[in-house]
Short mmCIF file of C-alpha atoms in Angstrom, two decimals:
data_model
loop_
_atom_site.label_atom_id
_atom_site.label_comp_id
_atom_site.label_asym_id
_atom_site.label_seq_id
_atom_site.Cartn_x
_atom_site.Cartn_y
_atom_site.Cartn_z
CA MET A 1 49.88 21.71 -5.61
CA SER A 2 47.43 19.22 -7.10
CA ASP A 3 45.57 20.08 -10.31
CA THR A 4 42.36 18.94 -8.63
CA TYR A 5 40.71 20.87 -5.80
CA THR A 6 39.47 18.97 -2.74
CA ILE A 7 36.87 19.31 -0.01
CA ASP A 8 39.49 21.07 2.11
CA ASP A 9 39.91 23.64 -0.66
CA LEU A 10 36.13 24.13 -0.77
CA LYS A 11 36.00 24.64 3.01
CA TYR A 12 38.83 27.19 2.76
CA LEU A 13 37.01 28.98 -0.06
CA MET A 14 33.86 29.12 2.06
CA ALA A 15 35.76 30.59 5.00
CA ARG A 16 37.21 33.22 2.68
CA LEU A 17 33.76 34.10 1.35
CA ARG A 18 32.52 34.60 4.92
CA ASP A 19 35.49 36.69 6.07
CA PRO A 20 33.90 39.83 7.55
CA GLU A 21 36.68 42.08 6.23
CA THR A 22 37.67 40.65 2.85
CA GLY A 23 34.82 38.24 2.01
CA CYS A 24 31.83 38.52 -0.29
CA PRO A 25 29.22 40.99 1.05
CA TRP A 26 26.32 38.75 -0.04
CA ASP A 27 27.76 35.61 1.56
CA CYS A 28 28.66 37.47 4.74
CA LYS A 29 25.09 38.61 5.41
CA GLN A 30 23.51 35.15 5.01
CA ASP A 31 22.32 32.98 7.89
CA PHE A 32 20.72 29.55 8.28
CA ARG A 33 17.24 30.74 7.39
CA SER A 34 18.21 32.85 4.39
CA ILE A 35 20.05 29.94 2.76
CA VAL A 36 17.13 27.49 2.98
CA PRO A 37 15.33 28.66 -0.21
CA HIS A 38 18.58 28.26 -2.16
CA THR A 39 19.07 24.75 -0.75
CA LEU A 40 15.58 23.71 -1.84
CA GLU A 41 16.11 25.22 -5.28
CA GLU A 42 19.42 23.41 -5.74
CA ALA A 43 17.89 20.09 -4.67
CA HIS A 44 15.11 20.50 -7.23
CA GLU A 45 17.64 21.34 -9.93
CA VAL A 46 19.51 18.12 -9.12
CA ALA A 47 16.26 16.17 -9.47
CA ASP A 48 15.46 17.92 -12.73
CA ALA A 49 18.86 17.10 -14.26
CA ILE A 50 18.43 13.44 -13.28
CA GLU A 51 14.93 13.25 -14.77
CA ARG A 52 16.22 14.77 -18.02
CA GLU A 53 19.20 12.37 -17.91
CA ASP A 54 21.42 15.41 -18.35
CA TYR A 55 24.38 13.87 -16.57
CA ALA A 56 26.89 16.44 -17.82
CA HIS A 57 24.81 19.15 -16.17
CA LEU A 58 24.15 16.96 -13.13
CA LYS A 59 27.77 17.29 -12.02
CA ASP A 60 27.34 21.06 -11.89
CA GLU A 61 24.07 20.83 -9.98
CA LEU A 62 25.50 18.37 -7.45
CA GLY A 63 28.35 20.80 -6.87
CA ASP A 64 25.86 23.58 -6.16
CA LEU A 65 24.04 21.32 -3.70
CA LEU A 66 27.30 20.33 -2.00
CA PHE A 67 28.12 24.01 -1.60
CA GLN A 68 24.92 24.40 0.43
CA VAL A 69 26.17 21.78 2.93
CA ILE A 70 29.57 23.48 3.07
CA PHE A 71 27.81 26.80 3.72
CA TYR A 72 25.80 25.32 6.60
CA GLY A 73 28.97 23.79 7.99
CA GLN A 74 30.66 27.19 8.00
CA LEU A 75 27.66 28.84 9.66
CA GLY A 76 27.59 26.08 12.27
CA SER A 77 31.29 26.54 12.96
CA GLU A 78 30.93 30.30 13.35
CA GLY A 79 28.07 29.81 15.80
CA GLN A 80 29.97 27.05 17.62
CA HIS A 81 27.13 24.60 16.95
CA PHE A 82 29.01 22.13 14.72
CA ASP A 83 31.41 22.11 11.79
CA PHE A 84 31.68 20.24 8.50
CA GLY A 85 33.84 17.56 10.10
CA GLY A 86 31.15 17.01 12.72
CA ILE A 87 28.52 16.66 9.99
CA VAL A 88 30.57 13.99 8.24
CA ASP A 89 31.39 12.14 11.47
CA HIS A 90 27.74 12.09 12.58
CA LEU A 91 26.60 10.90 9.15
CA VAL A 92 29.12 8.06 8.92
CA ARG A 93 28.30 6.84 12.44
CA LYS A 94 24.58 6.94 11.68
CA LEU A 95 24.94 5.02 8.42
CA ILE A 96 27.12 2.36 10.05
CA ARG A 97 24.54 2.00 12.82
CA ARG A 98 21.67 1.71 10.33
CA HIS A 99 23.44 -0.90 8.18
CA PRO A 100 24.35 -3.77 10.54
CA HIS A 101 23.91 -6.11 7.57
CA VAL A 102 26.97 -4.41 6.00
CA PHE A 103 28.94 -3.40 9.11
CA PRO A 104 28.12 -6.19 11.63
CA ALA A 105 30.65 -5.11 14.25
CA GLY A 106 29.57 -1.47 14.12
CA THR A 107 32.81 -0.27 12.58
CA LEU A 108 33.64 0.94 9.09
CA GLU A 109 36.20 -1.83 8.66
CA SER A 110 33.94 -4.74 9.70
CA LYS A 111 32.58 -6.96 6.95
CA VAL A 112 29.66 -9.33 6.68
CA ASP A 113 29.68 -12.94 5.53
CA PRO A 114 28.09 -12.93 2.03
CA ASP A 115 26.34 -16.21 2.85
CA SER A 116 24.50 -14.70 5.82
CA ARG A 117 23.06 -11.62 4.14
CA PRO A 118 19.47 -10.86 5.25
CA THR A 119 16.54 -10.49 2.86
CA ASP A 120 15.23 -7.12 1.72
CA ALA A 121 12.24 -7.52 4.04
CA GLU A 122 14.50 -8.23 7.02
CA ILE A 123 16.66 -5.22 6.16
CA LYS A 124 13.59 -2.98 6.03
CA VAL A 125 12.38 -4.21 9.44
CA SER A 126 15.83 -3.65 10.91
CA TRP A 127 16.05 -0.16 9.37
CA GLU A 128 12.72 0.92 10.85
CA ARG A 129 13.59 -0.59 14.26
CA ILE A 130 16.91 1.28 14.39
CA LYS A 131 15.29 4.55 13.37
CA ALA A 132 12.63 4.05 16.05
CA GLU A 133 15.38 3.49 18.62
CA GLU A 134 17.08 6.69 17.47
CA ARG A 135 13.85 8.65 17.84
CA ALA A 136 13.38 7.20 21.33
CA MET A 137 16.91 8.21 22.29
CA ALA A 138 16.30 11.72 20.97
CA SER A 139 13.08 11.96 22.97
CA ASN A 140 14.87 10.82 26.14
CA ALA A 141 17.54 13.41 25.53
CA ASP A 142 14.81 16.04 25.36
CA LYS A 143 13.32 14.69 28.64
CA ILE A 144 10.31 13.35 26.72
CA ARG A 145 7.88 16.12 25.93
CA GLN A 146 4.26 15.60 26.93
CA ASP A 147 3.20 16.02 23.29
CA GLU A 148 5.58 13.31 22.08
CA SER A 149 4.20 11.46 19.07
CA ARG A 150 5.08 8.56 16.83
CA LEU A 151 5.01 11.14 14.03
CA ASP A 152 7.88 13.13 15.55
CA GLY A 153 10.82 13.72 13.26
CA ILE A 154 8.80 14.30 10.08
CA ALA A 155 9.67 17.88 9.21
CA GLY A 156 6.76 20.28 8.83
CA SER A 157 8.71 22.20 6.18
CA LEU A 158 8.71 19.29 3.72
CA PRO A 159 6.74 19.73 0.49
CA ALA A 160 3.13 18.84 1.33
CA MET A 161 2.97 15.75 -0.89
CA VAL A 162 6.27 14.39 0.42
CA ARG A 163 5.19 14.99 4.03
CA ALA A 164 1.82 13.34 3.42
CA GLU A 165 3.53 10.16 2.23
CA LYS A 166 5.93 10.14 5.19
CA LEU A 167 3.08 10.68 7.66
CA GLN A 168 1.12 7.82 6.11
CA ARG A 169 4.10 5.46 6.08
CA ARG A 170 4.92 6.22 9.70
CA ALA A 171 1.30 5.69 10.80
CA ALA A 172 1.10 2.49 8.75
CA SER A 173 4.24 1.14 10.43
CA HIS A 174 2.28 1.30 13.70
CA GLY A 175 -0.76 -0.53 12.30
CA PHE A 176 -2.85 2.53 11.38
CA ASP A 177 -3.57 1.62 7.77
CA TRP A 178 -6.08 0.04 5.41
CA PRO A 179 -5.57 -3.73 5.03
CA THR A 180 -5.90 -3.66 1.21
CA ILE A 181 -6.08 -1.14 -1.63
CA GLU A 182 -9.84 -1.57 -2.24
CA PRO A 183 -10.96 0.69 0.66
CA VAL A 184 -8.56 3.36 -0.65
CA PHE A 185 -10.42 3.43 -3.97
CA ASP A 186 -13.70 3.65 -2.04
CA LYS A 187 -12.30 6.54 0.01
CA LEU A 188 -11.19 8.27 -3.19
CA HIS A 189 -14.73 8.24 -4.57
CA GLU A 190 -16.09 9.39 -1.21
CA GLU A 191 -13.73 12.36 -1.14
CA ILE A 192 -14.64 13.31 -4.73
CA ASP A 193 -18.32 13.39 -3.74
CA GLU A 194 -17.54 15.51 -0.68
CA LEU A 195 -15.47 17.89 -2.80
CA LYS A 196 -18.37 18.27 -5.23
CA ALA A 197 -20.68 19.10 -2.32
CA ALA A 198 -18.22 21.68 -0.98
CA TRP A 199 -17.88 23.19 -4.46
CA ARG A 200 -21.67 23.55 -4.77
CA GLN A 201 -21.75 25.24 -1.36
CA ALA A 202 -18.95 27.61 -2.39
CA GLU A 203 -20.87 28.47 -5.56
CA ARG A 204 -23.84 29.49 -3.43
CA ASP A 205 -21.68 31.36 -0.92
CA PRO A 206 -18.32 32.53 -2.41
CA ALA A 207 -17.15 33.60 1.05
CA ASP A 208 -17.38 30.01 2.32
CA ARG A 209 -14.27 28.46 0.79
CA ASP A 210 -12.62 26.87 3.83
CA ALA A 211 -14.59 23.65 3.35
CA LEU A 212 -13.59 23.60 -0.31
CA GLU A 213 -9.91 23.76 0.61
CA ASP A 214 -10.37 21.10 3.30
CA GLU A 215 -12.08 18.69 0.94
CA LEU A 216 -9.53 19.23 -1.83
CA GLY A 217 -6.76 18.57 0.68
CA ASP A 218 -8.51 15.37 1.79
CA LEU A 219 -8.75 14.23 -1.84
CA LEU A 220 -5.05 14.89 -2.45
CA PHE A 221 -4.18 13.05 0.77
CA VAL A 222 -6.11 9.99 -0.40
CA CYS A 223 -4.35 10.17 -3.78
CA VAL A 224 -1.02 9.99 -1.94
CA ASN A 225 -2.34 6.99 0.01
CA LEU A 226 -3.36 5.35 -3.25
CA ALA A 227 0.12 5.96 -4.67
CA ARG A 228 1.63 4.35 -1.58
CA PHE A 229 -0.47 1.21 -2.04
CA LEU A 230 0.43 1.13 -5.74
CA LYS A 231 4.11 1.52 -4.79
CA VAL A 232 4.35 4.64 -6.97
CA ASN A 233 6.16 7.76 -5.77
CA PRO A 234 3.44 10.46 -5.99
CA GLU A 235 5.91 13.34 -6.34
CA GLN A 236 7.71 11.56 -9.15
CA ALA A 237 4.41 10.65 -10.82
CA LEU A 238 3.23 14.27 -10.76
CA ARG A 239 6.59 15.54 -12.02
CA ARG A 240 6.31 13.04 -14.87
CA THR A 241 2.85 14.33 -15.76
CA ASN A 242 4.13 17.91 -15.57
CA ARG A 243 6.88 17.07 -18.08
CA LYS A 244 4.32 15.35 -20.31
CA PHE A 245 1.99 18.36 -20.24
CA ASP A 246 4.91 20.74 -20.89
CA ALA A 247 6.07 18.70 -23.91
CA ARG A 248 2.58 18.43 -25.43
CA PHE A 249 1.74 22.10 -24.90
CA ARG A 250 4.98 23.15 -26.57
CA ALA A 251 4.21 20.75 -29.43
CA ILE A 252 0.85 22.49 -29.95
CA GLU A 253 2.66 25.81 -30.11
CA ARG A 254 5.11 24.48 -32.71
CA VAL A 255 2.29 23.07 -34.87
CA LEU A 256 0.47 26.40 -34.87
CA VAL A 257 3.63 28.34 -35.69
CA LEU A 258 4.30 26.04 -38.67
CA GLN A 259 0.71 26.56 -39.81
CA GLY A 260 0.93 30.32 -39.37
CA ARG A 261 -1.92 30.35 -36.86
CA ASP A 262 -2.24 32.44 -33.70
CA PHE A 263 -2.49 30.26 -30.56
CA ASP A 264 -4.74 32.70 -28.71
CA ALA A 265 -7.15 32.87 -31.66
CA GLN A 266 -7.88 29.14 -31.59
CA SER A 267 -10.96 27.65 -29.96
CA LEU A 268 -10.63 25.03 -27.24
CA ASP A 269 -11.89 22.38 -29.68
CA GLN A 270 -9.19 23.35 -32.20
CA LEU A 271 -6.48 23.23 -29.53
CA ASP A 272 -7.75 19.90 -28.22
CA GLU A 273 -7.67 18.43 -31.74
CA ILE A 274 -3.96 19.30 -32.00
CA TRP A 275 -3.42 18.06 -28.43
CA GLN A 276 -4.77 14.65 -29.42
CA SER A 277 -2.54 14.58 -32.50
CA VAL A 278 0.68 15.30 -30.57
CA LYS A 279 0.12 12.75 -27.80
CA GLY A 280 3.29 10.74 -27.36
CA VAL A 281 5.60 13.60 -28.34
CA GLU A 282 7.17 13.40 -24.86
CA ASN A 283 8.43 9.92 -25.74
CA THR A 284 10.24 10.99 -28.90
CA PRO A 285 13.72 12.56 -29.24
CA SER A 286 12.09 15.81 -30.39
CA GLY A 287 9.96 16.04 -27.24
CA ASN A 288 10.93 18.63 -24.63
#
């Protein structure tokens, strides 16, 4: 027996956990829907470990995320939908199909001539064309629903900011987009003004908050559009700001503890003065 466990060992372990007679009671009662929150949590923990450059911990988090895929494979096998082998086979075939610049003959063994490699722009065009063909094939397989859209395939369960960017990119790929970034800035200011108007209306009538939510959503949507034009990942940018705020707030707490002062007894001006003094703490080794 090898000293190192393999994917086959992990699949066997999963089957044992799901055994209705001798398995784990918690694992046995799970289904596709009940596992989803755990999958999302594990994916976020992977992202967090990467952002903190905690590579030792990243191995553990990637294992937890892999276990989610193994779990879905076991559930699929039990329901006779698919199995882990089918997941791998489908993935490899899809990646070969989407990378003709690496696998020109459509097989894993085929190789490309290094002197004929396409440019990044050509690869992107090819990628989008192949994905469009795949969506068309899927639509044909479903006998083409009457409500078929070019936005099909963008999951409604995605985090709102991630989905907003995907919707915008898909629409832009079909010509529905601003020609330059300038109109996006103009739209940003327009949405801020509309949000202010909705806020004033909500102040007059607290029960009328639907418009306030609509306008705030519109503003956030434009911010995502702006990020797209700036070639900045909006989710990553916000996560970066979250880490920055977390580090600075904790620094304020440390300063006050060292000074023997109660955080909750400080005025906003006093807290802001310390906030200004600890700016940049997130870029130092002592930052959280």
